[in-house]
Short mmCIF file of C-alpha atoms in Angstrom, two decimals:
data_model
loop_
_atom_site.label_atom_id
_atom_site.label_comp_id
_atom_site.label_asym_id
_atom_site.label_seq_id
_atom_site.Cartn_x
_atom_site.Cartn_y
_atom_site.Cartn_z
CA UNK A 1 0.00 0.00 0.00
CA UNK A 2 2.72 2.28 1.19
CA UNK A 3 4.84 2.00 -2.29
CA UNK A 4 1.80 1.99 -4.10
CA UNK A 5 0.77 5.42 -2.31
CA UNK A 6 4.46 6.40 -3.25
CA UNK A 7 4.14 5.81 -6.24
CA UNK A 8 1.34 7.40 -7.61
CA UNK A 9 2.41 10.81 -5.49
CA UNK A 10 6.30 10.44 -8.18
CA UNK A 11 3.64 10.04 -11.04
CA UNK A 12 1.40 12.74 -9.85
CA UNK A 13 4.65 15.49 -9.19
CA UNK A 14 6.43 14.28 -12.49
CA UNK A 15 3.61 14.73 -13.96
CA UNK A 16 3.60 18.35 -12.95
CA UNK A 17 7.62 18.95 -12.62
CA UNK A 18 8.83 17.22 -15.38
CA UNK A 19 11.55 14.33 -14.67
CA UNK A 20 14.96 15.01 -15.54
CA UNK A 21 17.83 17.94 -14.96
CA UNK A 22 17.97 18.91 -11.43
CA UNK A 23 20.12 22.46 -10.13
CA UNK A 24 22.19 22.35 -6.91
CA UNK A 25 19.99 23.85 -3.62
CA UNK A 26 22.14 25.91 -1.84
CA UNK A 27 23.80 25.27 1.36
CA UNK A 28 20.93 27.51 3.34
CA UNK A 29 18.32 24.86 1.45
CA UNK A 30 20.53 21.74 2.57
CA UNK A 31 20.44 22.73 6.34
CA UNK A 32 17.74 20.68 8.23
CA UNK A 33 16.05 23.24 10.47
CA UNK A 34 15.30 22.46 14.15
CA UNK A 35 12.23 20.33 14.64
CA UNK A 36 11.46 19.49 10.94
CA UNK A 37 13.38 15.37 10.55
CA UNK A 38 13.57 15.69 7.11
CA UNK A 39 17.09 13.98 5.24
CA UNK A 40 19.50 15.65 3.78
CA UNK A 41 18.48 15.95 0.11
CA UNK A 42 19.89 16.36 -3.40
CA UNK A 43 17.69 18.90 -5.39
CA UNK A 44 15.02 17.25 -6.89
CA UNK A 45 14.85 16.99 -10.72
CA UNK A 46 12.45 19.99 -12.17
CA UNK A 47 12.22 20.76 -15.85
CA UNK A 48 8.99 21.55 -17.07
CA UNK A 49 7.18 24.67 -15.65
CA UNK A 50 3.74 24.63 -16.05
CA UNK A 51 1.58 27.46 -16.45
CA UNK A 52 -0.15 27.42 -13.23
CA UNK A 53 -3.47 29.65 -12.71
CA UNK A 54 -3.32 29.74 -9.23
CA UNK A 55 -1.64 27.97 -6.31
CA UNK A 56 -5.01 27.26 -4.93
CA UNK A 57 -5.70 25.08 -8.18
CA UNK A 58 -2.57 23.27 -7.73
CA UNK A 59 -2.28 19.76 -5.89
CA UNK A 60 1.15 19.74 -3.91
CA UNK A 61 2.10 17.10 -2.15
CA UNK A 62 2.02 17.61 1.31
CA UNK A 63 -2.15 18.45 0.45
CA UNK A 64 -2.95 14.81 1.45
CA UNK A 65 -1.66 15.26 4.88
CA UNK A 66 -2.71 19.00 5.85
CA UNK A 67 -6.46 19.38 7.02
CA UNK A 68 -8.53 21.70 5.05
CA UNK A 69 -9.62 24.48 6.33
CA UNK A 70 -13.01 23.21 6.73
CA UNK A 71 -11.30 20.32 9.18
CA UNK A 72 -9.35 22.46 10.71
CA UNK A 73 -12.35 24.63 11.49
CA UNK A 74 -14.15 21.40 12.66
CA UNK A 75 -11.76 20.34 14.85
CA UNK A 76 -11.61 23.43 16.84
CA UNK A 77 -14.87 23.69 17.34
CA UNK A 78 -15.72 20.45 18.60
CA UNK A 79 -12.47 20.89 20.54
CA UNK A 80 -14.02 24.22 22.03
CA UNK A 81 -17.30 22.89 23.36
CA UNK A 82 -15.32 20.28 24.65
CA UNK A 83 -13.19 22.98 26.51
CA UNK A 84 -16.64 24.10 27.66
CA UNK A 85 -17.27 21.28 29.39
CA UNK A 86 -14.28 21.09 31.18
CA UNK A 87 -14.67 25.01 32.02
CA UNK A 88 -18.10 23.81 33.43
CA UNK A 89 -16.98 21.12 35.65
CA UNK A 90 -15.52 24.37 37.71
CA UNK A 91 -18.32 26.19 37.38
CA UNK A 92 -17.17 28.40 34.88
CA UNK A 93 -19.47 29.32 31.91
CA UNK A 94 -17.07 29.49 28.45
CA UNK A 95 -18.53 30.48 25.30
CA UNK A 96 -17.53 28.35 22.76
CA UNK A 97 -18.03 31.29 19.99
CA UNK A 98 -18.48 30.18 16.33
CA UNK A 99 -16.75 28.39 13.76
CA UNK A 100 -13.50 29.86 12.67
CA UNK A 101 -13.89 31.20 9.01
CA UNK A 102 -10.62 30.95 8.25
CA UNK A 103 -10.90 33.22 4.84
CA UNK A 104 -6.35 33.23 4.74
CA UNK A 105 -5.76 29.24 5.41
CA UNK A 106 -8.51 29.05 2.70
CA UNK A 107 -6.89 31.38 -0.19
CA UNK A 108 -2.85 30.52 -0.95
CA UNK A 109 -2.83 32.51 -4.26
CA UNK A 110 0.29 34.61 -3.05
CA UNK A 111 1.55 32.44 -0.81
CA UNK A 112 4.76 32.07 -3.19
CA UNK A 113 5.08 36.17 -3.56
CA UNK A 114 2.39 38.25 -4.53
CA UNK A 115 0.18 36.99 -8.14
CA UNK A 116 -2.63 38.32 -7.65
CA UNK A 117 -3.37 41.35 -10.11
CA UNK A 118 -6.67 43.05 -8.77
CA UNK A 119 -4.92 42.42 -5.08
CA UNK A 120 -1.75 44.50 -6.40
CA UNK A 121 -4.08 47.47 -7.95
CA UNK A 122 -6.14 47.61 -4.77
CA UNK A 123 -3.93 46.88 -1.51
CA UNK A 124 -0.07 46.64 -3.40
CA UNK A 125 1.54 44.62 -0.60
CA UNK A 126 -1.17 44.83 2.35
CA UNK A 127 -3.47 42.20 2.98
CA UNK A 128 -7.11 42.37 2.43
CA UNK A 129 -8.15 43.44 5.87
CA UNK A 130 -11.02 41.20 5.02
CA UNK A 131 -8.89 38.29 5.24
CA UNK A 132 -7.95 38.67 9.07
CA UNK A 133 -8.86 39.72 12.51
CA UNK A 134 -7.10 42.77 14.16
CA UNK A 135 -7.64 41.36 17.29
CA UNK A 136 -8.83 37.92 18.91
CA UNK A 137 -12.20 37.69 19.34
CA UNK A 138 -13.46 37.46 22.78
CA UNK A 139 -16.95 35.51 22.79
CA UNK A 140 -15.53 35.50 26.74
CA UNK A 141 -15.71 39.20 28.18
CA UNK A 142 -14.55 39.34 31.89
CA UNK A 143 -12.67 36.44 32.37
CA UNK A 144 -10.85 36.65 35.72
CA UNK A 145 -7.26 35.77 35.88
CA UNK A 146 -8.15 32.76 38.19
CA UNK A 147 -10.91 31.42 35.04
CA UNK A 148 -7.57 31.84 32.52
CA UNK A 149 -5.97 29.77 34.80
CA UNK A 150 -8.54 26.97 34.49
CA UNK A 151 -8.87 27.82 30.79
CA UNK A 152 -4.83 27.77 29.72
CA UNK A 153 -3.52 25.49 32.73
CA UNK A 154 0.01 26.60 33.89
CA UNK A 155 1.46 28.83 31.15
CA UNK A 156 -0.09 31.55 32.29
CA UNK A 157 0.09 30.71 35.92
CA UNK A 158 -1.08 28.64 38.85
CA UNK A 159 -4.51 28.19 39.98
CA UNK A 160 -5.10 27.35 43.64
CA UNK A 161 -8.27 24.86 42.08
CA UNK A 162 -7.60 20.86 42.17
CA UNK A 163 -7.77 18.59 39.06
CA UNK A 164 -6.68 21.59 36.67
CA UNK A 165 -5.76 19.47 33.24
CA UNK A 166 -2.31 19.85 31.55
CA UNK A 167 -2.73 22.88 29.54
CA UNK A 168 -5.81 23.81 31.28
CA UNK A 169 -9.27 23.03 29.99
CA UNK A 170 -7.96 24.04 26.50
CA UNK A 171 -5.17 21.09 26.44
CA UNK A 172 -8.44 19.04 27.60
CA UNK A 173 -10.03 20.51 24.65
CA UNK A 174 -7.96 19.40 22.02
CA UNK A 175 -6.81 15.86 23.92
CA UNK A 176 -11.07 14.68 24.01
CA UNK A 177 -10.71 15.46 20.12
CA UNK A 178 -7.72 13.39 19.54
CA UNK A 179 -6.41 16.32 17.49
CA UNK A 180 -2.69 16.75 17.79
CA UNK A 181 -1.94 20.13 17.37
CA UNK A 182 1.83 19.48 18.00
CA UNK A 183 1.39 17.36 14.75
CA UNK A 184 -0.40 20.18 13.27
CA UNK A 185 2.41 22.59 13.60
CA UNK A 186 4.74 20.00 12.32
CA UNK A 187 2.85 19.82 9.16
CA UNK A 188 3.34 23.76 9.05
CA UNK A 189 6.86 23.34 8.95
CA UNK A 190 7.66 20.99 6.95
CA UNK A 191 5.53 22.91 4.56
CA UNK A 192 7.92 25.99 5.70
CA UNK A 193 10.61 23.87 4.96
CA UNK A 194 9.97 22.81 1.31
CA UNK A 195 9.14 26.32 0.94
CA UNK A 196 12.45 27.80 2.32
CA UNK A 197 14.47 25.42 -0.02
CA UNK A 198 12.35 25.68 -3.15
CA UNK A 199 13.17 30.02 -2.81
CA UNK A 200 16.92 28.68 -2.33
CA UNK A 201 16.58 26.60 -4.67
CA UNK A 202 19.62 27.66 -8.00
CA UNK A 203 16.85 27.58 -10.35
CA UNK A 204 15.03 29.94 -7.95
CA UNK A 205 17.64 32.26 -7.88
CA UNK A 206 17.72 32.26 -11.38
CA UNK A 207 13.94 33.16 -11.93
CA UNK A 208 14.40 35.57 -9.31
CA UNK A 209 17.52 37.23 -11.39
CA UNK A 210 15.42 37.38 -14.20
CA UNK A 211 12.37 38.97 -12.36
CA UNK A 212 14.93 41.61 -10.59
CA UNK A 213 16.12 42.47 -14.80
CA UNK A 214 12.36 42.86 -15.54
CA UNK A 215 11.51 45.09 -12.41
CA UNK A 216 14.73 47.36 -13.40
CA UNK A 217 13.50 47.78 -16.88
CA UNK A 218 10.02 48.80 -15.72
CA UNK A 219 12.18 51.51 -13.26
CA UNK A 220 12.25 49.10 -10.03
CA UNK A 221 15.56 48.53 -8.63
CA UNK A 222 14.96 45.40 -6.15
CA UNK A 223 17.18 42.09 -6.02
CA UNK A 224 14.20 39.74 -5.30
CA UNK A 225 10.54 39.30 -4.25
CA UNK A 226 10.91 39.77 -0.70
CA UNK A 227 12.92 43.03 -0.79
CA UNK A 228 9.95 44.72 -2.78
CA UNK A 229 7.51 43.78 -0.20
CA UNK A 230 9.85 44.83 2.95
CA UNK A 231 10.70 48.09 1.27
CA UNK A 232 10.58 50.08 4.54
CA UNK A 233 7.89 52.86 2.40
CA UNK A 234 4.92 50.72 2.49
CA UNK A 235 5.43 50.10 6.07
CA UNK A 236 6.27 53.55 7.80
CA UNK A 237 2.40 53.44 8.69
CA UNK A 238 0.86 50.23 7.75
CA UNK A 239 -2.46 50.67 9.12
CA UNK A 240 -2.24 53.06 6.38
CA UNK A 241 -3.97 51.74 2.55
CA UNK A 242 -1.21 51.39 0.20
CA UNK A 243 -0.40 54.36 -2.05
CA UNK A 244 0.02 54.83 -5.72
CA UNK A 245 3.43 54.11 -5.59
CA UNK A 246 3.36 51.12 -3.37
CA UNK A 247 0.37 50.12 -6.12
CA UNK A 248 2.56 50.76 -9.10
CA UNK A 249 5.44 48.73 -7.75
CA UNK A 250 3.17 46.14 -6.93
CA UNK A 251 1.25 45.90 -10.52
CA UNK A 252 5.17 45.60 -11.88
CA UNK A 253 5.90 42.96 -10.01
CA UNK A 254 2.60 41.28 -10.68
CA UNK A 255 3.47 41.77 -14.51
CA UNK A 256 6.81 40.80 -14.00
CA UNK A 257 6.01 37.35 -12.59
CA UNK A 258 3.43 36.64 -15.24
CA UNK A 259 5.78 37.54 -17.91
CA UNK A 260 8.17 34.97 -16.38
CA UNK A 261 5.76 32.43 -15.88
CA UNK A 262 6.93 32.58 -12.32
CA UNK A 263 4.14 31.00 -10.10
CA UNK A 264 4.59 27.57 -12.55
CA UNK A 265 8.15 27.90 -12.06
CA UNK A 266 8.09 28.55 -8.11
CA UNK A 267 5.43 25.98 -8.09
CA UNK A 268 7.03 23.05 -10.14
CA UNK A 269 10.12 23.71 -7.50
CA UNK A 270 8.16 23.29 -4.67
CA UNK A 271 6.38 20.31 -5.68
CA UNK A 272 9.80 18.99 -6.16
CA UNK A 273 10.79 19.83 -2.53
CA UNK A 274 7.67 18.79 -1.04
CA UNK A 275 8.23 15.62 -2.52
CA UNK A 276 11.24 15.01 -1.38
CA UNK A 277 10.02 15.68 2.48
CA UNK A 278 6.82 13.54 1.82
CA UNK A 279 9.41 10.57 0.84
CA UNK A 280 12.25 11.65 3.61
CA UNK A 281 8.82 11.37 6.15
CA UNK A 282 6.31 9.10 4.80
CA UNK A 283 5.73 6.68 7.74
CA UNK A 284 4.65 9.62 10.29
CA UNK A 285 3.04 11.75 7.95
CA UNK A 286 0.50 8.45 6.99
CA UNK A 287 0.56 8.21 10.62
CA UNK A 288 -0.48 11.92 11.42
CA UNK A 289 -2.83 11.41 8.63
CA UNK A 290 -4.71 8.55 9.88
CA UNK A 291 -4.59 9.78 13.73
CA UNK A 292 -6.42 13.70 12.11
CA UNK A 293 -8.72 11.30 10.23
CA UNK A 294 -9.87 10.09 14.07
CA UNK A 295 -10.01 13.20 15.33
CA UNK A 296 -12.17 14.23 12.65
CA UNK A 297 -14.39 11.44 13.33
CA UNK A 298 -14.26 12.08 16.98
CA UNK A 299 -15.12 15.74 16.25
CA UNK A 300 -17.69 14.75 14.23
CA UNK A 301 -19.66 13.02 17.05
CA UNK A 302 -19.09 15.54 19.52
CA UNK A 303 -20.85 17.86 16.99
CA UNK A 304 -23.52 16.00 16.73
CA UNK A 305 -24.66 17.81 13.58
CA UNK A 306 -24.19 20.92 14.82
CA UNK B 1 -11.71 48.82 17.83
CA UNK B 2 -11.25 48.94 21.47
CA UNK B 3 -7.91 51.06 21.70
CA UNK B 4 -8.96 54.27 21.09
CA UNK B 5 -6.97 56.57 18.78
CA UNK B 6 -5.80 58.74 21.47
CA UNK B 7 -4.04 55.61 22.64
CA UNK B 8 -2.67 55.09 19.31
CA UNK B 9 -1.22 58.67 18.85
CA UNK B 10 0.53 58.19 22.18
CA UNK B 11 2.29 55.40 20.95
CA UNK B 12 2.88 56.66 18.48
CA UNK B 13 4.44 59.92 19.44
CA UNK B 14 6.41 58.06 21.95
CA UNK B 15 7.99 56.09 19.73
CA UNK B 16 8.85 58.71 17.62
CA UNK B 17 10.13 60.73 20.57
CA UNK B 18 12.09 57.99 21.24
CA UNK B 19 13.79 57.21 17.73
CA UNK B 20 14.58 61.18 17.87
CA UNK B 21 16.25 60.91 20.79
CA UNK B 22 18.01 57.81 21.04
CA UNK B 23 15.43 56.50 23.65
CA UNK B 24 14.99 53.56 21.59
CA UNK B 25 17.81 52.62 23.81
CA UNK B 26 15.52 51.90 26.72
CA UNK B 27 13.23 49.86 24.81
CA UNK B 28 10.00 51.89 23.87
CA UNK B 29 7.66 49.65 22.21
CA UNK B 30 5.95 50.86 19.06
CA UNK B 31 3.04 47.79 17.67
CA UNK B 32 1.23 49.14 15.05
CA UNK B 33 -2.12 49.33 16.86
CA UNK B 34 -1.48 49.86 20.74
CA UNK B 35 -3.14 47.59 23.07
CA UNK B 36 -4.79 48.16 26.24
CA UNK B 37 -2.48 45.98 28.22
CA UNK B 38 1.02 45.82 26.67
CA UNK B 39 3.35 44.98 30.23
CA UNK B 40 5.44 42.15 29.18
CA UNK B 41 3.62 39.73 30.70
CA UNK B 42 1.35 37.26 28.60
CA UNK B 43 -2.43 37.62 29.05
CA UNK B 44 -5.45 35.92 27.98
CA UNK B 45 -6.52 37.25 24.67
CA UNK B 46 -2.95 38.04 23.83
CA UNK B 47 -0.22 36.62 21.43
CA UNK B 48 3.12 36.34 22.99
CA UNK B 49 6.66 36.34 21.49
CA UNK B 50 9.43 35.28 23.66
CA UNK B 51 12.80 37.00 22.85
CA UNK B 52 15.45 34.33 24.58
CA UNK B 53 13.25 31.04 24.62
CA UNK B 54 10.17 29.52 24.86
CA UNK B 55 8.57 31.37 27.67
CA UNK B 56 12.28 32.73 28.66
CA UNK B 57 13.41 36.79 29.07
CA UNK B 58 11.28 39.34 27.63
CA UNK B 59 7.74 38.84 26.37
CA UNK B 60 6.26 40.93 23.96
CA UNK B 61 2.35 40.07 24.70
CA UNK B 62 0.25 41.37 21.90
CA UNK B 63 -3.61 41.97 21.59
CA UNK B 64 -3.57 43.44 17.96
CA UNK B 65 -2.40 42.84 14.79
CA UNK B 66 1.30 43.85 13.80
CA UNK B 67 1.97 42.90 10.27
CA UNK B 68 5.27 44.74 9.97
CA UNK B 69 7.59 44.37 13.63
CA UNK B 70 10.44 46.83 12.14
CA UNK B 71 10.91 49.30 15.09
CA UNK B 72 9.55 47.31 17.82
CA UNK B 73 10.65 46.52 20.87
CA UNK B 74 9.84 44.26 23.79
CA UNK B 75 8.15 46.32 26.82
CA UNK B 76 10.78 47.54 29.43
CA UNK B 77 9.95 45.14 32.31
CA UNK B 78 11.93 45.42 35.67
CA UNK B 79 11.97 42.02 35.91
CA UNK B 80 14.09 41.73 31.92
CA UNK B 81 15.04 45.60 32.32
CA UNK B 82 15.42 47.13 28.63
CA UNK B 83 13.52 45.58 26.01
CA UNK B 84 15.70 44.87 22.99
CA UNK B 85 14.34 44.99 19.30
CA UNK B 86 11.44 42.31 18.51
CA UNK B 87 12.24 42.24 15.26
CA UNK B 88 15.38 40.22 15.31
CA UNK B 89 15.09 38.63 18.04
CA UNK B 90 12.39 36.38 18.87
CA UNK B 91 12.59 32.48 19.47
CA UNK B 92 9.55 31.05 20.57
CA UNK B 93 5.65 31.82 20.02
CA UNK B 94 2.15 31.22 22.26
CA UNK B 95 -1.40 32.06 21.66
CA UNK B 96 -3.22 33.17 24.60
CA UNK B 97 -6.05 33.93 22.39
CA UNK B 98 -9.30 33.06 23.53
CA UNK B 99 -11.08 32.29 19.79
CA UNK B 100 -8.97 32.97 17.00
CA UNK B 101 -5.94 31.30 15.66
CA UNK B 102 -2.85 33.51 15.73
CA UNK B 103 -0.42 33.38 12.41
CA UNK B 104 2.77 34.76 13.27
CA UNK B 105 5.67 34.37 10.00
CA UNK B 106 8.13 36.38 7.82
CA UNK B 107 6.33 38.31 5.80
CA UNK B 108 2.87 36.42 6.15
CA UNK B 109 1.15 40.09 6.93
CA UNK B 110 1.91 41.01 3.51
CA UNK B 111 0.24 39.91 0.38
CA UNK B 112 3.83 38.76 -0.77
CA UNK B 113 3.79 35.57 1.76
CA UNK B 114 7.42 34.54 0.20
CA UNK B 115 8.40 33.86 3.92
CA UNK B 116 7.70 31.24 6.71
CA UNK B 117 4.31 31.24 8.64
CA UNK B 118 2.66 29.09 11.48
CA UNK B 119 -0.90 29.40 12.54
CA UNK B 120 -1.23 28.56 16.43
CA UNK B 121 -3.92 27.83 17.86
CA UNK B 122 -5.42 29.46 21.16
CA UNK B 123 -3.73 27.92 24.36
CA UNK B 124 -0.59 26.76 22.05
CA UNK B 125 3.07 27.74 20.83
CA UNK B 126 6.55 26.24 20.12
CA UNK B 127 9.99 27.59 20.38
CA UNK B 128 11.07 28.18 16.49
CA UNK B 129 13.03 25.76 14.56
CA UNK B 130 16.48 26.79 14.15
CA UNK B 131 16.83 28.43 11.02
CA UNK B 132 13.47 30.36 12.04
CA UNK B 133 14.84 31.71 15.22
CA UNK B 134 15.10 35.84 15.34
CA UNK B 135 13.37 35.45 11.84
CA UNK B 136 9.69 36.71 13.14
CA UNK B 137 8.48 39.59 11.39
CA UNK B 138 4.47 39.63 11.48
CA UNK B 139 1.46 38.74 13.49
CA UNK B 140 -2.22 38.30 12.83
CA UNK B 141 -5.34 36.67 14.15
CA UNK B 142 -7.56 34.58 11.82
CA UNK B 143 -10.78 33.72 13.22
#
């Protein structure tokens, strides 16, 4: 089963990447970063770029192992009214809220540098401030210090109650779900990971040589995608809406990319490198999958349909 | 928005006080939208970034959103005296959020997401891989 998996996920990224060639990673995309088990690797063979749409129409590999954002949104909430019934066993009423919406984990069209056209000519290199919160939101005015106590267990301090849960009623929470959120954040980074080395990546500096030539020629002097988004200007005030010039720049670099058929490029690299981690880590991630497969059952009956 | 802009303008004339005078020296703190609570020590409904480890030295505990942490600084605490820049130096995260997840990354508050990101959930954190450490750069809430 496990080669046969295997198998069809080399198909499915050839299929995508192409299957020969192959540039040398740096040394910065070689290093293993803390936490993320991952082998040393060669750099995967990429050839062919496709033109790719949008990331969100993509299917990388590390998709079969991250939860949606539907699951994910599931398995907080049943993990929530779960907290609320440990908050209730000390007497403490905790609002469970409502589903997250999640509109960011949902939407990954710039996750490799900024794509997205209409974004650049409305926000340049802000986010929607549709997209997130500026603040938590607290279904839970008036908490006491003692309740947060109960509700995040010793982190944030001791509570003079018995029979406080690891992590407080939150820890409960997430432990009645069977959702590991330690494997969650694991799944993050190796995602970080292939990410990190796909941008390091030779052929990535390349493209990214290529889209610094195109910026100067439209009258943009910046070496690479991340430098035109940190330029300090947009951020002197960045409550502020991007102005015209931030806008310009950005509709440049949107140009620029397309021209480039960046986003396939960027994308056919990263498929690569997720690849390569999905191989380097198959046995836990099928093992993380089928545990968050569980949970989602788990979280299923707690919701009851709700 | 519950900080009210009279709030903001006195953060942000401190900070710019301070960057006139040198008094970034002592550790002002400038986040991009003030919050009501900002003491060094982590709070329900905050996000908290640890400067030396995971919950070790100086905490920078965080209602709002900060998509950009050039120019801040951890609080001056007396327990951690001076706070020293946030953005390059930060090595482990936590959520103390009561609802929403937090997403704290390199360059995640931007639409240009070519950096790192990890979405916590309330009650949870890690210290940052390696490569990540000192590396933090934004931080929003997605609920």
């Amino acid at each position: 089963m496990k080669r046969l998996v295997t198998t069809a996920m080399v198909i499915g990224v050839l299929a995508i990447a192409g299957c020969s060639g192959g540039g040398s990673a740096s040394p910065a995309a070689t290093r293993n970063p803390g936490g993320v088990p991952t082998s040393p690797v060669s750099p995967p063979a990429v050839t062919a770029s496709p033109t790719v749409s949008s990331l969100n129409n993509a299917s990388l590999p590390l998709d079969r192992y991250t939860t949606t954002a539907d699951e994910y949104a599931e398995l907080n909430y049943a993990s929530k009214l779960m907290t609320a019934e440990c908050m209730k066993r000390f007497g403490i009423t905790y609002n469970p809220g409502k589903r997250l919406k999640l509109l960011d984990y949902r939407d990954r069209t710039n996750d490799l540098g900024l794509i997205d056209e209409a974004h650049a000519a409305r926000f340049g290199y802000h986010m929607d401030p549709a997209r997130y919160s500026k603040h938590d939101t607290n279904s839970n005015p008036g908490l006491t210090t003692a309740q947060s106590y109960i509700l995040f267990g010793e982190r944030l301090g001791k509570s003079d109650r018995e029979g406080v849960p690891e992590d407080g009623c939150m820890g409960e929470g997430y432990r009645k779900v069977g959702w590991s959120t330690e494997d969650d954040v694991w799944l993050q980074e190796l995602g970080n990971d292939a990410k990190s080395r796909a941008f390091a990546d030779k052929r990535a500096v390349a493209l990214m040589a290529d889209w610094s030539t195109c910026m100067r020629k439209s009258g943009y002097r910046y070496d690479n995608v991340d430098d035109v988004n940190n330029d300090q200007r947009w951020w002197k005030d960045e409550d502020a809406p991007a102005g015209r010039a931030e806008k310009n720049t950005a509709l440049a670099d949107v140009r620029c990319k397309k021209k480039l058929n960046y986003l396939g490029t960027m994308t056919s690299i990263l498929v690569a490198y997720q690849q390569q981690i999905v191989e380097a880590n198959l046995e836990r991630l099928e093992s993380v999958r089928a545990a968050t497969q569980q949970a989602l059952k788990n979280a299923a009956a707690v919701l009851g349909g709700r | 928005m519950p900080q009210s802009s009279l709030t903001v303008r006195w953060a942000r004339g401190v900070a710019a006080a301070a960057l006139v005078s040198g008094a970034v020296l002592f550790g002002t703190a400038m986040p991009a939208s003030a919050n009501v609570n900002f003491n060094g020590t982590c709070e329900a409904s905050e996000a908290c970034v640890f400067d030396w480890d995971y919950f070790e030295g100086p905490r920078w505990d965080y209602e709002g959103t900060d998509t950009n942490f050039s120019n801040n600084y951890y609080p001056d605490t007396t327990k951690y005296g001076a706070g020293p820049p946030l953005n390059d130096s930060a090595e482990g995260l936590h959520n103390f959020g009561l609802s929403c997840t937090a997403v704290f990354g390199q360059n995640a508050g931007g639409a240009s997401a070519s950096g790192w990101k990890v979405r916590h959930l309330p009650g949870k954190g890690d210290g940052l891989p390696a490569d990540r450490e000192n590396r933090v750069s934004s931080l929003y809430w997605e609920c």
